[in-house]
Amino acid sequence: MTKDHVNYVYDPVVLKGRNTEHPVHPLILSRSSPREMSGEDIPDRELMALFDAARWAPSYRNAQPWRFLYAKRSTVHWQKFLDIVKPANQAWCHTASALVVVVAHKWTVDRETGKPKEIPTASFDTGAACMALALEGSGRDLVVHCMFGMDFEKAYKVFGIDRDRDGVQCMIAVGKRPALTVRDREPRVSQRNPIESFAFEGGFVKVYHK
């Protein structure tokens, strides 16, 4: 086990701009999805630390269905990944340090029978791993931006992904914050729906928003 010391950062502007109904850990509350990145490379040890955080996410019977395909901007793989991003997102994520295609593996081996078994929560578990990755990145003062704006069909084709076994979920842009960051300007801090709109004691209550 490595013993590298990390001074985790909690974004003060985001913390100040968000209103909670109850105390929430600052690592969770200060996570955001900015788009400004410097274009600098990040060391492999930092990128691997994000993947290390992801592997500790909970999953169905510890199947760990998440798969991360990645490219660093300074490598021959970079353009292949960038070409999958929709033009509107290419306008900002071309300054990322790394691009990550997130895939959920749909199958595992049943412990009792030894036969292949579909993972019912593959997408859910992969989302949990993405959140763990994002929190670790945010704590390290990195930009971690998950996006849907990618060409999914092209991703299946380019990477030879078998959609019967694996499902492409999203792409993540990871990068360093530029010298002038979102916290140095008037922040656009996103808020969230009130708790009573999604947490219901005793059973489900339909809540419709106009």
Coordinates of C-alpha atoms in Angstrom, one line a residue:
M1 CA 0.0 0.0 0.0
T2 CA 1.3 3.4 -0.9
K3 CA 1.6 6.2 1.7
D4 CA 1.5 9.2 -0.6
H5 CA 0.2 12.2 1.3
V6 CA -2.6 14.2 -0.4
N7 CA -3.8 17.6 0.7
Y8 CA -7.4 17.5 -0.3
V9 CA -9.0 20.7 -1.5
Y10 CA -12.6 21.8 -0.9
D11 CA -13.6 24.4 -3.4
P12 CA -14.5 27.5 -1.2
V13 CA -16.6 29.2 -3.9
V14 CA -18.8 26.2 -4.5
L15 CA -19.1 25.5 -0.8
K16 CA -20.2 29.1 -0.2
G17 CA -22.7 29.1 -3.1
R18 CA -24.5 25.9 -2.2
N19 CA -27.3 25.7 0.3
T20 CA -27.8 22.4 2.3
E21 CA -30.7 21.4 4.4
H22 CA -28.4 19.4 6.7
P23 CA -24.6 19.2 7.2
V24 CA -22.9 17.5 4.3
H25 CA -19.2 16.5 4.0
P26 CA -17.3 19.3 2.0
L27 CA -15.8 16.7 -0.3
I28 CA -19.3 15.9 -1.6
L29 CA -20.7 19.4 -1.5
S30 CA -17.7 21.1 -3.3
R31 CA -17.7 18.6 -6.2
S32 CA -18.7 20.4 -9.4
S33 CA -18.3 19.9 -13.1
P34 CA -16.4 22.9 -14.5
R35 CA -15.2 23.0 -18.1
E36 CA -12.2 25.2 -17.8
M37 CA -9.0 23.2 -18.0
S38 CA -5.4 24.2 -18.6
G39 CA -4.3 21.6 -21.2
E40 CA -1.4 20.5 -19.0
D41 CA -0.6 16.9 -18.6
I42 CA -1.3 15.2 -15.2
P43 CA 1.1 12.6 -13.8
D44 CA 0.2 9.0 -14.2
R45 CA 0.1 8.6 -10.5
E46 CA -2.7 11.1 -10.2
L47 CA -4.7 9.6 -13.0
M48 CA -4.3 6.1 -11.5
A49 CA -5.3 7.4 -8.1
L50 CA -8.7 8.4 -9.6
F51 CA -9.1 4.8 -11.0
D52 CA -8.0 3.5 -7.6
A53 CA -10.8 5.5 -6.0
A54 CA -13.3 4.1 -8.5
R55 CA -12.5 0.5 -7.7
W56 CA -13.7 0.9 -4.1
A57 CA -17.3 1.6 -5.2
P58 CA -20.0 -0.8 -4.1
S59 CA -21.2 -3.3 -6.6
Y60 CA -23.5 -6.3 -7.0
R61 CA -21.9 -9.3 -5.4
N62 CA -18.6 -7.4 -5.8
A63 CA -18.7 -8.0 -9.5
Q64 CA -17.1 -4.6 -10.1
P65 CA -18.5 -4.1 -13.7
W66 CA -17.0 -0.8 -14.5
R67 CA -14.5 -0.5 -17.3
F68 CA -12.5 2.6 -18.1
L69 CA -10.9 3.1 -21.5
Y70 CA -8.7 6.2 -21.4
A71 CA -6.3 8.3 -23.4
K72 CA -3.8 10.9 -22.3
R73 CA -3.5 14.0 -24.4
S74 CA 0.2 13.5 -25.1
T75 CA -0.2 10.0 -26.5
V76 CA -1.1 8.6 -29.9
H77 CA -4.5 7.5 -28.6
W78 CA -5.7 11.0 -27.9
Q79 CA -7.2 11.9 -31.2
K80 CA -9.2 8.7 -31.4
F81 CA -11.0 9.6 -28.2
L82 CA -11.4 13.2 -29.0
D83 CA -13.0 12.3 -32.3
I84 CA -15.8 10.5 -30.4
V85 CA -16.8 13.7 -28.6
K86 CA -19.6 15.8 -30.0
P87 CA -18.4 19.1 -31.6
A88 CA -20.1 21.2 -28.9
N89 CA -18.1 19.5 -26.2
Q90 CA -14.9 19.3 -28.2
A91 CA -14.9 23.1 -28.0
W92 CA -13.9 22.9 -24.3
C93 CA -12.7 19.4 -23.6
H94 CA -9.8 19.5 -26.1
T95 CA -7.9 21.1 -23.2
A96 CA -8.4 18.0 -20.9
S97 CA -5.4 16.0 -19.7
A98 CA -7.2 12.7 -20.3
L99 CA -10.4 11.5 -21.8
V100 CA -12.1 8.4 -20.4
V101 CA -14.8 6.3 -22.0
V102 CA -16.9 4.6 -19.3
V103 CA -18.3 1.1 -20.0
A104 CA -20.5 -1.2 -17.9
H105 CA -19.7 -4.9 -18.2
K106 CA -23.0 -6.7 -18.1
W107 CA -22.0 -10.2 -17.1
T108 CA -20.3 -12.1 -14.2
V109 CA -19.9 -15.7 -13.2
D110 CA -22.4 -17.1 -10.7
R111 CA -20.7 -18.3 -7.6
E112 CA -23.0 -21.2 -7.1
T113 CA -23.3 -22.6 -10.6
G114 CA -20.1 -21.3 -12.2
K115 CA -22.2 -20.2 -15.2
P116 CA -22.4 -16.7 -16.7
K117 CA -25.0 -14.5 -15.0
E118 CA -26.2 -11.0 -16.0
I119 CA -25.4 -8.3 -13.6
P120 CA -28.7 -6.5 -12.9
T121 CA -27.1 -3.4 -11.5
A122 CA -24.2 -3.0 -14.0
S123 CA -25.0 0.6 -14.9
F124 CA -25.9 1.6 -11.4
D125 CA -22.6 0.2 -10.0
T126 CA -20.6 1.8 -12.8
G127 CA -22.2 5.1 -11.9
A128 CA -21.1 4.7 -8.3
A129 CA -17.6 4.1 -9.5
C130 CA -17.8 7.3 -11.6
M131 CA -18.9 9.2 -8.5
A132 CA -16.0 7.9 -6.5
L133 CA -13.6 8.9 -9.3
A134 CA -15.1 12.3 -9.5
L135 CA -14.9 12.9 -5.7
E136 CA -11.3 11.9 -5.7
G137 CA -10.5 14.2 -8.6
S138 CA -12.3 17.1 -7.0
G139 CA -10.5 16.6 -3.8
R140 CA -7.2 16.7 -5.7
D141 CA -8.3 20.0 -7.3
L142 CA -8.7 18.5 -10.7
V143 CA -11.6 19.0 -13.1
V144 CA -13.7 15.9 -13.6
H145 CA -16.5 16.4 -16.0
C146 CA -18.8 13.5 -17.0
M147 CA -20.6 14.1 -20.3
F148 CA -23.2 12.5 -22.5
G149 CA -22.2 14.5 -25.5
M150 CA -20.4 11.8 -27.4
D151 CA -21.0 9.6 -30.4
F152 CA -22.0 6.3 -28.7
E153 CA -22.3 4.3 -32.0
K154 CA -18.9 5.4 -33.0
A155 CA -17.5 4.4 -29.6
Y156 CA -18.9 0.9 -30.0
K157 CA -17.3 0.7 -33.5
V158 CA -13.9 2.3 -32.7
F159 CA -13.2 0.2 -29.6
G160 CA -14.8 -3.0 -30.9
I161 CA -17.2 -3.1 -27.9
D162 CA -19.7 -6.0 -28.0
R163 CA -23.0 -4.3 -26.9
D164 CA -24.4 -7.7 -25.7
R165 CA -21.6 -7.9 -23.1
D166 CA -20.8 -4.2 -22.5
G167 CA -22.7 -1.0 -22.5
V168 CA -21.1 2.4 -23.1
Q169 CA -22.2 4.8 -20.4
C170 CA -20.5 8.2 -20.9
M171 CA -17.2 10.0 -21.3
I172 CA -15.2 11.8 -18.6
A173 CA -12.9 14.7 -19.2
V174 CA -10.1 15.0 -16.6
G175 CA -7.8 18.0 -16.4
K176 CA -6.0 20.6 -14.4
R177 CA -7.7 23.8 -13.5
P178 CA -6.3 26.9 -15.3
A179 CA -4.7 29.7 -13.3
L180 CA -8.0 31.7 -13.6
T181 CA -10.6 29.2 -12.4
V182 CA -14.3 29.3 -11.8
R183 CA -13.7 30.0 -8.1
D184 CA -11.9 33.3 -9.1
R185 CA -15.0 34.6 -10.9
E186 CA -18.6 35.1 -10.0
P187 CA -19.6 31.5 -9.7
R188 CA -22.4 29.7 -11.4
V189 CA -23.1 27.2 -8.7
S190 CA -25.8 24.7 -9.4
Q191 CA -28.3 23.9 -6.7
R192 CA -30.4 20.7 -6.2
N193 CA -34.0 19.8 -5.7
P194 CA -35.3 19.8 -2.1
I195 CA -35.2 16.5 -0.2
E196 CA -38.9 16.1 -0.1
S197 CA -39.1 16.0 -3.9
F198 CA -37.2 12.7 -4.0
A199 CA -37.1 11.0 -0.5
F200 CA -40.5 9.5 0.6
E201 CA -41.1 7.8 3.9
G202 CA -43.2 4.7 3.6
G203 CA -43.6 4.5 -0.1
F204 CA -43.3 6.2 -3.5
V205 CA -45.0 9.5 -4.0
K206 CA -45.2 11.0 -7.5
V207 CA -43.9 14.5 -7.7
Y208 CA -44.2 16.4 -10.9
H209 CA -42.3 19.5 -11.7
K210 CA -43.6 22.2 -14.0

